XYZ file of C-alpha atoms in Angstrom:
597
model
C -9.112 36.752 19.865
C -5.600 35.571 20.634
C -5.621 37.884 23.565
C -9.016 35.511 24.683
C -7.530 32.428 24.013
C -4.267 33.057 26.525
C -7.080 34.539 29.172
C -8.810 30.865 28.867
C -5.615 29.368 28.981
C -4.299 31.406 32.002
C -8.097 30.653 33.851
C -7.522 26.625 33.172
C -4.320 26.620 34.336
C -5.319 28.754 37.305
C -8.633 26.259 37.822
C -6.113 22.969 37.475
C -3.960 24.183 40.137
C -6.530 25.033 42.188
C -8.096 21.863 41.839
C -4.869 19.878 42.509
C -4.477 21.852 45.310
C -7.614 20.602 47.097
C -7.361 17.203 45.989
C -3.683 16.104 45.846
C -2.822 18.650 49.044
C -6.002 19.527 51.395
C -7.925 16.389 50.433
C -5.308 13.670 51.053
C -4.288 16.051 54.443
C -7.855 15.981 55.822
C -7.805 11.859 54.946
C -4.858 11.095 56.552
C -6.018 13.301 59.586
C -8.482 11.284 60.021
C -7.086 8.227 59.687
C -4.644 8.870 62.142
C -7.686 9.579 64.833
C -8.943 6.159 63.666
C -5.287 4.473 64.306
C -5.312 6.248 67.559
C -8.646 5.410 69.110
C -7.367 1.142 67.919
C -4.219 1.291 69.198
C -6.193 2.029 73.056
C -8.480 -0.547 72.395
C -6.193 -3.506 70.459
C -4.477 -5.749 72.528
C -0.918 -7.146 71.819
C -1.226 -9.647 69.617
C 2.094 -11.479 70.238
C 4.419 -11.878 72.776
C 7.424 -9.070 72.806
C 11.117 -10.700 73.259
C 13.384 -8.764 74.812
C 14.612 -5.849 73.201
C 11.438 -5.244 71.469
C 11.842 -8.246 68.628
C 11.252 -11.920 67.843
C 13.974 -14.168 68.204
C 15.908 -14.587 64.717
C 16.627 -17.917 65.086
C 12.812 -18.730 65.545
C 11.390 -18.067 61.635
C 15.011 -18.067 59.612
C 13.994 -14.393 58.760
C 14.862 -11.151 59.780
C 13.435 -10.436 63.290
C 10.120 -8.358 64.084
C 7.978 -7.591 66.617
C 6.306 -4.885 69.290
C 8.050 -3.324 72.230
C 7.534 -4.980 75.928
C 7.870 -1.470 77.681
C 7.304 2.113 76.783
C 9.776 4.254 78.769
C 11.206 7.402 78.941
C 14.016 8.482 76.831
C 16.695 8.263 79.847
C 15.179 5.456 81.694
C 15.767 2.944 78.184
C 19.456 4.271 77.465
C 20.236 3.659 81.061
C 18.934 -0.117 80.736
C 22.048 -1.495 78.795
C 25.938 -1.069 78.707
C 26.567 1.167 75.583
C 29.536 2.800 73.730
C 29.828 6.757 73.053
C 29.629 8.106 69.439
C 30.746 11.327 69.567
C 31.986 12.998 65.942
C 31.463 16.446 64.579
C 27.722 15.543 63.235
C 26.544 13.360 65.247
C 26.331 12.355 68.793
C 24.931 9.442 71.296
C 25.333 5.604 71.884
C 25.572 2.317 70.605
C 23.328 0.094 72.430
C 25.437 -3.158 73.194
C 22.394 -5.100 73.523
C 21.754 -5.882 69.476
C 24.865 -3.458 68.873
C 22.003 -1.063 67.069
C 22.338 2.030 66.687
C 19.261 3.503 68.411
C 20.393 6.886 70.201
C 21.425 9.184 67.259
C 21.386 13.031 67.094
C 22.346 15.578 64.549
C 24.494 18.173 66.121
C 23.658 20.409 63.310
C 20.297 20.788 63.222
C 18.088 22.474 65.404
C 13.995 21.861 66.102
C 13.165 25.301 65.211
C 14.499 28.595 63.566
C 16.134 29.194 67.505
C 19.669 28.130 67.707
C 18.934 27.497 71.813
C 16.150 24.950 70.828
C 17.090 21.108 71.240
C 19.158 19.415 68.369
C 17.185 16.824 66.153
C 17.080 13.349 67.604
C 17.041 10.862 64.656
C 17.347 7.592 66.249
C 15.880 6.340 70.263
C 15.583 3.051 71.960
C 12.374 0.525 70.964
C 10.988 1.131 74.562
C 10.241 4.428 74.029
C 7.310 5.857 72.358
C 9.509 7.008 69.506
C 11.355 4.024 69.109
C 13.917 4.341 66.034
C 16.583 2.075 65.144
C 18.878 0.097 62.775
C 20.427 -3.211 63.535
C 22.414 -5.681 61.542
C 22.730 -9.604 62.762
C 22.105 -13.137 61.941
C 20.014 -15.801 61.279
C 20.819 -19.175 62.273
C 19.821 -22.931 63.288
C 19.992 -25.318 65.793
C 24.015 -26.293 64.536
C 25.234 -22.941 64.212
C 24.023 -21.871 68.511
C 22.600 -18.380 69.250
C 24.066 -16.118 66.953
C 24.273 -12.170 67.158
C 20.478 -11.018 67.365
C 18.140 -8.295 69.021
C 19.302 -9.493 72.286
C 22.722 -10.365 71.979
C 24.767 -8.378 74.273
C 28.368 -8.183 72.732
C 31.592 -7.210 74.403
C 33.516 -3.408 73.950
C 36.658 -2.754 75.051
C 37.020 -0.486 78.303
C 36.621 3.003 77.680
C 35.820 2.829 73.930
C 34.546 5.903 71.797
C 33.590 6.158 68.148
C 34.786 8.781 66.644
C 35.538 9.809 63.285
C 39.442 8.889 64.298
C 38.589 5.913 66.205
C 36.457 2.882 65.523
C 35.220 0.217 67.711
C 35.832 -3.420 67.219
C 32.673 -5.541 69.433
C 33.318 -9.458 69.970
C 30.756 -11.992 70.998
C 31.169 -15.926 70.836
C 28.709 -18.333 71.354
C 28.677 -22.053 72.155
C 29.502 -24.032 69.188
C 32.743 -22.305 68.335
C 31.808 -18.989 66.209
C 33.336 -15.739 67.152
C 32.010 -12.769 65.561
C 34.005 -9.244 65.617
C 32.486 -6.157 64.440
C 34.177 -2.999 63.705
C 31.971 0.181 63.499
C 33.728 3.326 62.101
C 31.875 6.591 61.284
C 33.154 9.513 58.784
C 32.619 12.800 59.795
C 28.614 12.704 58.555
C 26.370 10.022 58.407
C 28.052 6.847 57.155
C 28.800 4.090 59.465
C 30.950 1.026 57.998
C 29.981 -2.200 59.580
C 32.783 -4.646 59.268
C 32.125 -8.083 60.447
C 34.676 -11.137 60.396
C 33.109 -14.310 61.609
C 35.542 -17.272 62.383
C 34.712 -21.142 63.263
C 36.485 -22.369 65.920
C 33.796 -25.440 66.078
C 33.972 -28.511 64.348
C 31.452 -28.380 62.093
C 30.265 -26.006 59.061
C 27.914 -23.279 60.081
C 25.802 -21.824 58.135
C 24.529 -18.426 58.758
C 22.277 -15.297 56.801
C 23.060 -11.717 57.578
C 19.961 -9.748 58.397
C 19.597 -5.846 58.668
C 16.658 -3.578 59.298
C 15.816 -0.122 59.704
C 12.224 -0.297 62.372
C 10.692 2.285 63.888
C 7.834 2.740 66.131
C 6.303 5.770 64.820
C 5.563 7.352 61.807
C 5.482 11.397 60.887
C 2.737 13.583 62.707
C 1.995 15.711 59.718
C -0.103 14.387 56.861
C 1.706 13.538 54.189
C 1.841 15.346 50.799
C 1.585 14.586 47.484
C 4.821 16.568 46.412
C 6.976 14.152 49.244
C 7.593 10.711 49.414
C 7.671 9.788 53.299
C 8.206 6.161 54.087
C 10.098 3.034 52.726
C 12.625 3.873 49.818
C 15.322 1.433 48.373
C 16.937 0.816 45.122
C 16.679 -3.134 44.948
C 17.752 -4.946 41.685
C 15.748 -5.316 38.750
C 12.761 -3.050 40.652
C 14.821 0.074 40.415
C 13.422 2.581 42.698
C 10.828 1.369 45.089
C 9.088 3.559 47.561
C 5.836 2.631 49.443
C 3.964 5.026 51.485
C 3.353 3.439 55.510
C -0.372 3.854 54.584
C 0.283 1.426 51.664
C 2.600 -1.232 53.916
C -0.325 -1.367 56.640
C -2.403 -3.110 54.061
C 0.093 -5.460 52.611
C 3.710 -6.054 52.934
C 6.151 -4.700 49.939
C 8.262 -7.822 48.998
C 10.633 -7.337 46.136
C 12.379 -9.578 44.211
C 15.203 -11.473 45.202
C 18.367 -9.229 44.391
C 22.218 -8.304 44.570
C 23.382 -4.652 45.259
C 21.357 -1.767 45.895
C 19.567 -0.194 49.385
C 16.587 -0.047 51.444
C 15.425 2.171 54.467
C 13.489 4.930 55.461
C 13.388 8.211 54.766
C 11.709 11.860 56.094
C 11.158 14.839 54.899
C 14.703 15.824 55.908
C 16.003 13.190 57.486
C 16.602 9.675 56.574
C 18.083 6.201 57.945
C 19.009 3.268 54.990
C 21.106 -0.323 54.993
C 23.202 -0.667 52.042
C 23.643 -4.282 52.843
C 26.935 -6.461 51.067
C 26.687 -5.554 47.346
C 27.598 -8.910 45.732
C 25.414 -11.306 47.410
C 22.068 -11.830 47.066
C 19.234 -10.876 49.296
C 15.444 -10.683 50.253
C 13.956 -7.404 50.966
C 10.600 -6.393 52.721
C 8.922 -3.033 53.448
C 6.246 -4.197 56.719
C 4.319 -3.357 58.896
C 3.266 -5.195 62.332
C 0.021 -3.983 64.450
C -0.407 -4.185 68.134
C -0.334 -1.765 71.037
C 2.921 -0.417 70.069
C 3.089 -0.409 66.040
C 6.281 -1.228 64.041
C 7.089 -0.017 60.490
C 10.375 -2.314 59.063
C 12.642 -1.841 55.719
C 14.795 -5.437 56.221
C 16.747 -7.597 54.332
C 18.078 -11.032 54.866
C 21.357 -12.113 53.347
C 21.625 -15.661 51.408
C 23.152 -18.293 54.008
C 26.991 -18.767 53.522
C 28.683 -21.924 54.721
C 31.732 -21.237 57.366
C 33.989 -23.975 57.362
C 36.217 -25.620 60.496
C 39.331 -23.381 61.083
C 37.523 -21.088 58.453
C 36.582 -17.282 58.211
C 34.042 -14.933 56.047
C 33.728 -11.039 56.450
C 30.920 -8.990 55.445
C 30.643 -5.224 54.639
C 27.672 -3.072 55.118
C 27.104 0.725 55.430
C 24.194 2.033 57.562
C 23.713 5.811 56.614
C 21.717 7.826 59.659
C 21.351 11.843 59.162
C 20.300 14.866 57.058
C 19.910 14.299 53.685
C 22.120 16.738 52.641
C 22.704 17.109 48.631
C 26.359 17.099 48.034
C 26.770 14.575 50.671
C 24.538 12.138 49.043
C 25.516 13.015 45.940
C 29.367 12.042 47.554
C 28.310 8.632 49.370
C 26.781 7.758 45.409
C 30.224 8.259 44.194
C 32.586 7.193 46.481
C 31.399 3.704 47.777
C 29.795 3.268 44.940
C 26.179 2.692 45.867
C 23.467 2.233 43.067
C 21.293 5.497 42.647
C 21.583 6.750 46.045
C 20.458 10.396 45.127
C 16.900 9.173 44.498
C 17.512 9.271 48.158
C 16.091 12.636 47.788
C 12.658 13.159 46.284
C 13.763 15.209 42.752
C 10.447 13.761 41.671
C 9.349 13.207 38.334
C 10.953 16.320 36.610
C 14.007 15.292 38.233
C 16.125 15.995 35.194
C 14.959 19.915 36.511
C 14.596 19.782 39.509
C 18.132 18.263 40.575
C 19.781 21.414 38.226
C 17.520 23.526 39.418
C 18.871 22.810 42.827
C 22.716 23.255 41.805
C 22.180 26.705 40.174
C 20.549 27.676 43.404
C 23.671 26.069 45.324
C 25.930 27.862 43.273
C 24.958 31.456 44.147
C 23.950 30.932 47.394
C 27.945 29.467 47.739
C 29.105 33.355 46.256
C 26.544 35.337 48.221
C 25.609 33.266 51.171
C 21.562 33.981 51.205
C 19.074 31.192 49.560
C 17.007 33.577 49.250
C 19.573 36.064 46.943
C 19.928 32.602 45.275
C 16.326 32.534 44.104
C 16.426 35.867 43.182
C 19.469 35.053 40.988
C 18.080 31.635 39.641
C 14.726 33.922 38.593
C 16.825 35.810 36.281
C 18.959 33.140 34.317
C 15.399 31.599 33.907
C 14.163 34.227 32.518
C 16.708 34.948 30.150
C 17.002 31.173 29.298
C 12.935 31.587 28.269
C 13.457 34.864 26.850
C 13.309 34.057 23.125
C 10.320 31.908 23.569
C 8.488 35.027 25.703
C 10.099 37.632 23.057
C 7.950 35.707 20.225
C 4.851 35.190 23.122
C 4.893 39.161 23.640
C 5.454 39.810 20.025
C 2.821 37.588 18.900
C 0.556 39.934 21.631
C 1.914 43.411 20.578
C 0.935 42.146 16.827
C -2.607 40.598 18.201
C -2.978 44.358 19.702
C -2.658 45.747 15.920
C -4.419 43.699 14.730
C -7.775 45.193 16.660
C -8.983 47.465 14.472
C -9.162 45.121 11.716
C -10.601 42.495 13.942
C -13.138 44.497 15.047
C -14.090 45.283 11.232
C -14.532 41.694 10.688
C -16.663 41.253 13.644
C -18.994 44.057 12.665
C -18.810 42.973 9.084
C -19.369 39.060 10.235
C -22.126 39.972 12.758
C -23.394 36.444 14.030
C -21.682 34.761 11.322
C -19.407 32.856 13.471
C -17.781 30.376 10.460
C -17.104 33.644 8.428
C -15.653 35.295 11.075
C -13.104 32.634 12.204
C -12.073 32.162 8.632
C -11.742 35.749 7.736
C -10.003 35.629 11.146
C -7.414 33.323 9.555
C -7.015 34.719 6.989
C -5.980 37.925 8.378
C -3.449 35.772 10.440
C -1.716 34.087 7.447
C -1.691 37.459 5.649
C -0.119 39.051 8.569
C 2.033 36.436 8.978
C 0.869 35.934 12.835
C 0.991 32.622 15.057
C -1.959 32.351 17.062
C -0.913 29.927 19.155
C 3.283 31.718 19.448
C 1.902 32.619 23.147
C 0.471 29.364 24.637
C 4.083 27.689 24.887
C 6.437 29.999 26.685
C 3.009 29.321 29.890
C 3.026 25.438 29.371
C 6.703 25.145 29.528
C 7.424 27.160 32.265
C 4.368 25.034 34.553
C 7.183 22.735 35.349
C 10.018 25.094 35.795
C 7.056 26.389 38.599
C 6.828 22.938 40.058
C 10.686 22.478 39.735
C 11.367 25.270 41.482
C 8.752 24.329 44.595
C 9.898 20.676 44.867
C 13.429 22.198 45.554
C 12.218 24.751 47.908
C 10.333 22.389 49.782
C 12.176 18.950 50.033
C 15.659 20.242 50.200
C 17.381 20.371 53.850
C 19.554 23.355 52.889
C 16.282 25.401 52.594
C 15.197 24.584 55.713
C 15.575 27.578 58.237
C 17.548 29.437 55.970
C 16.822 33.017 56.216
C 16.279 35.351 53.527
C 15.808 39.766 54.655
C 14.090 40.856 57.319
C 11.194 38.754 59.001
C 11.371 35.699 57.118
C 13.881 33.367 58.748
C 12.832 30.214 57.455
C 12.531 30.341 53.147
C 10.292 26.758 53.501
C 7.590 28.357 56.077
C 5.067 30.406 54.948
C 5.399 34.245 55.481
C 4.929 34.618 59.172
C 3.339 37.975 58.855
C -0.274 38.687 58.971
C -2.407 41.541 57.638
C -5.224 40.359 59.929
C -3.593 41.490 62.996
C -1.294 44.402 60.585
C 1.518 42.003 60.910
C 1.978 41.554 64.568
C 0.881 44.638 65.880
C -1.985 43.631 67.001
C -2.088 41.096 70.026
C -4.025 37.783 68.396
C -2.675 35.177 65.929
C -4.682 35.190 62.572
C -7.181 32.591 61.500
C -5.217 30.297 59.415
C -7.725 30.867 56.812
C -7.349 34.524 57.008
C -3.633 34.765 57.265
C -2.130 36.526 54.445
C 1.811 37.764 54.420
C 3.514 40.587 52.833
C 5.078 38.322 50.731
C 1.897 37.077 48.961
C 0.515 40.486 49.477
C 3.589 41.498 47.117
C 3.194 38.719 44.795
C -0.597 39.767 44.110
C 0.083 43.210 43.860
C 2.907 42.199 40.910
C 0.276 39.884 39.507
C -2.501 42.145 39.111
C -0.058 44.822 37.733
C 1.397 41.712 35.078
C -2.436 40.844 34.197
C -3.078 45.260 33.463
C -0.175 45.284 31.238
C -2.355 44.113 28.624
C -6.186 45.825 27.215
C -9.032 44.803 29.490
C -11.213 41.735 28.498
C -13.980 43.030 26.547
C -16.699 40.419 28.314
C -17.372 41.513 31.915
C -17.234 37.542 33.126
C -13.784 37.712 31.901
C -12.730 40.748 33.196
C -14.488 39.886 36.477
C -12.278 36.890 36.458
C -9.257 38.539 35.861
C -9.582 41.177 38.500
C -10.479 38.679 41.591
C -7.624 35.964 40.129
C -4.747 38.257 41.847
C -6.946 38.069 45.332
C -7.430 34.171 44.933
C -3.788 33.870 44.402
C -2.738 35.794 47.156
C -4.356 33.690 49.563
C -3.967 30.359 48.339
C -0.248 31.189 48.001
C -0.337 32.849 51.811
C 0.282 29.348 52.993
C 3.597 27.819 50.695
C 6.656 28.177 51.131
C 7.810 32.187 51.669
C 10.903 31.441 48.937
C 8.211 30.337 46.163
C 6.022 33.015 47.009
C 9.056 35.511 46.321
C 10.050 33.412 43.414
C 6.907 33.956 41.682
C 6.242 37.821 42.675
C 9.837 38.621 41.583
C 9.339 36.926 38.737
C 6.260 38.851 37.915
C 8.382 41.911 38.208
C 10.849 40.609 35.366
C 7.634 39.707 33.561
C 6.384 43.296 33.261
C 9.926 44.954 33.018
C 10.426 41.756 29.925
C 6.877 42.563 28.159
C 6.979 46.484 28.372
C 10.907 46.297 26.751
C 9.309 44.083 24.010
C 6.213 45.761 23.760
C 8.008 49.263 23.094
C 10.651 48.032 20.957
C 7.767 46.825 18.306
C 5.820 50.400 18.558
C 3.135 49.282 20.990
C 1.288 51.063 23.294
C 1.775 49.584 27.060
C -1.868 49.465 28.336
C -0.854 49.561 32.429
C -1.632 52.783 33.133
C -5.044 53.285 30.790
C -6.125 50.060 32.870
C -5.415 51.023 35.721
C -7.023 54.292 35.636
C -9.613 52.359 34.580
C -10.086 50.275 37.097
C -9.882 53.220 39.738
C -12.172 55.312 37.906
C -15.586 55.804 39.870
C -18.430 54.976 36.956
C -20.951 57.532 36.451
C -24.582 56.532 37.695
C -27.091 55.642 34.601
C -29.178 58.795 33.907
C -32.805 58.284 34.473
């Protein structure tokens, strides 16, 4: 009976994550598919529906908020960097321009990342000018009035000194004065990763008080290609005041703008899968945020803020400090930037998700081998282990509880002949027997429903983490968060066709359904044929539904199978009971004889 009970709970479990497959994965994939046909066929037919300034935004000065707007041009990559002066960047991460029109930061690429598994293929290109198709860019300036003059906007061209670089060694200071007397000088510097400091000291030569509001945004002109998924948050993200943690799908912003509460400290932006592009704007004064979205021919998704005025008297100065991070979100990097400038729950950067007190340690223990042996996918292997043997006492009492279930089966079977259809008798002579034998029916539920999210733990980090992507494990699998490339349908590349994507099965998932079904015979075959049934397709199902994660989850789980049946024969032995593998599987070989006539 107990033996039943963990093959219903096994087959629910096994139905649940089917289901949430379909309908948090393939379901929400085939929607957003769709909708981004729909998008596509408007965006041909929709006209502009306001009138592009130059640089692709709306004059700040024009609605005292931070600027938006659509693109005037769409241009190739090389004809809209060669359209303005701009400064090299040039460190050991990142390469490209500053764009002295706006001073934005809008050609960015990451030196140490490549498109594919091929080291020849092109580096990743985070951050292009608004005219182009994939427009991509951050910009801090200001908002101002009629007494303060044109102040630093979208189309402000500022001044760099001859010859100027930034480097990790060498910033660059900007200048631009308008005409009523303000000068504004901005130094950009760059460590050797992702974090530019934005330094700006604003003096009044004038006669009057100015007042002026700092604005920053993050705006892009495209969104992600692949549909999104339920496990990864892809859009805007920001820690802002009293709202914590905000993050708001672009499917969500199209309807309505995100507007947060007026707050001091914290971040906004917008992040990738892997890559991601935030404003921590000046931490003690306060701000307005927005997450938005603005149709037309050319689309714009925008995470801005926009500073509280401050008052710049005659003779007078104020400097402001913000950081613009642009690159990979690498863990002990972000985990650094939280630390040493201090910004407010910056590692939420990355999507731990909501077993994040699991998933983030999860992570570290993987980091931590894979820093003594060098292989992620060694560092699975390893992690696999110490989870087991953290677990073990809970799956020594699940197998004992099973190897006392097993002799208990004579006397159960008594009772059920004894009992016949007497199904109240039978389940309390049933526990009855239990309490005299001093058995927990229920000892092998937990160690299964507390290791569901060490499962999910262990596939968040596998998938959202940058240090699993491309890294290589043994053999043919180069990239641990890509499905097995292999194929049994054409006997793994011999044969000269791709597989059907619904037929494409690995030797990885091959491997972890041969351990299943081995894990499954270790114990006696279900006495009802719909069980049993059940229990000898569930390895197949598995296989293929697993064919298309991630090729380090699929060798998590069929090495882990492995230290399942080495864990439950050990226990099974050491309290005197017979391991039914081989009977079953002899059994399930065995031809049956034809019924006589």
């Amino acid at each position: 009976m107990q033996n039943n009970r963990n093959y219903f709970i096994a087959i629910a479990l096994s139905v649940l994550i089917v289901l949430g497959w379909q309908f948090l994965y393939m379901n929400p994939r085939i929607e957003a598919q769709r909708k981004a046909q729909e998008a596509q066929k408007a965006q041909q037919t929709t006209e502009q529906t306001q009138t592009p300034a130059a640089g692709g935004a709306q004059p700040a000065q024009t609605n005292g908020a931070a600027p938006s707007g659509q693109v005037a041009t769409v241009a190739t990559r090389e004809e809209a960097l060669a359209k303005s002066p701009r400064v090299a960047i040039d460190t050991a991460a990142l390469s490209g321009t500053i764009n002295l029109t706006g001073a934005r930061l809008d050609d960015l690429k990451l030196k140490g990342y490549h498109e594919t598994v091929d080291k020849s293929s092109p580096i990743i290109t985070l951050f292009s000018p608004a005219e182009t198709k994939d427009g991509y860019f951050a910009e801090l300036g200001y908002v101002g009035s009629d007494q303060t003059g044109t102040v630093p906007g979208a189309s402000t061209v500022w001044t760099a000194p001859e010859g100027a670089k930034l480097t990790e060694k060498t910033p660059v200071t900007l200048t631009y004065t308008n005409d009523k007397g303000l000068t504004f000088a901005r130094t950009i510097s760059v460590d050797e990763r992702y974090m530019f400091t934005i330094a700006d000291k604003v003096t009044n030569s004038g006669t009057n008080a100015a007042a002026i509001s700092s604005y920053g945004r993050v705006t892009r002109y495209n969104k992600p290609t692949t549909p999104s998924v339920y496990v990864l948050h892809e859009g805007f993200i920001g820690v802002i005041g009293e709202d914590g943690l905000v993050e708001s799908k672009y499917t969500a912003v199209e309807k309505e703008a995100v507007t947060p509460a007026k707050s001091t400290g914290g971040w906004l932006g917008i992040t990738d899968k892997y890559w991601a592009a935030t404003i921590v704007p000046p931490q003690k004064s306060a701000y307005e945020a927005r997450f938005a979205y603005y149709p037309g021919t050319q689309p714009s998704y925008q995470a801005d803020y926009k500073e509280d005025a401050v008052s710049i008297a005659p003779g007078q100065s104020v400097e402001l400090k913000s950081l613009v991070f642009a690159g990979a979100k690498e863990v002990p990097v972000i985990d650094g930037y939280e630390a040493s400038y201090e910004i407010p729950r910056f590692d939420r950067l990355i999507d731990w998700g909501w077993f994040y007190f699991l998933t983030k340690p999860m992570f570290k223990l993987m980091d931590f081998f894979f820093r003594y042996f060098g292989n992620f996918g060694v560092a699975i292997l390893l992690t696999t282990i110490v989870v087991k043997a953290l677990f073990f006492p809970l799956a020594s009492k699940q197998y004992a509880s099973m190897a006392n279930m097993k002799r208990m089966q004579p006397k159960m079977e008594e009772l059920k002949v004894k009992f016949g259809d007497d199904r109240m008798g039978l389940q309390q002579a049933m526990m009855q027997l239990y309490k005299d034998e001093k058995i927990n029916p229920v000892a092998g539920c937990w160690p299964i429903a507390l290791q569901i999210p060490i499962f999910f733990s262990l596939y968040k980090v596998i998938y959202i983490t940058i240090e699993m992507r491309h890294a290589p494990f043994f053999g043919w699998i180069k990239d641990l968060s890509a499905p097995d490339p292999t194929s049994i349908v054409n006997l793994f590349g011999l044969l000269p066709f791709e597989a059907p994507t619904l037929l494409h099965l690995g030797v990885w998932p091959l491997i972890m359904g041969i351990t299943m079904f081995l894990q499954m015979r270790m114990n006696p075959t279900p006495p009802d044929p719909t069980q049993a049934m059940i229990f000898t397709w569930m390895p197949l199902v598995f296989m293929f539904m697993l064919a298309s994660f991630p090729a380090g989850l699929v060798i998590y789980w069929a090495w882990n199978n492995t230290l399942s049946v080495i864990q439950q024969s050990v226990i099974m032995k050491r309290h005197g009971v017979k391991i039914e593998l081989f009977d079953n599987l002899k059994g399930v070989f065995k031809r049956k004889p034809a019924p006589s006539k």
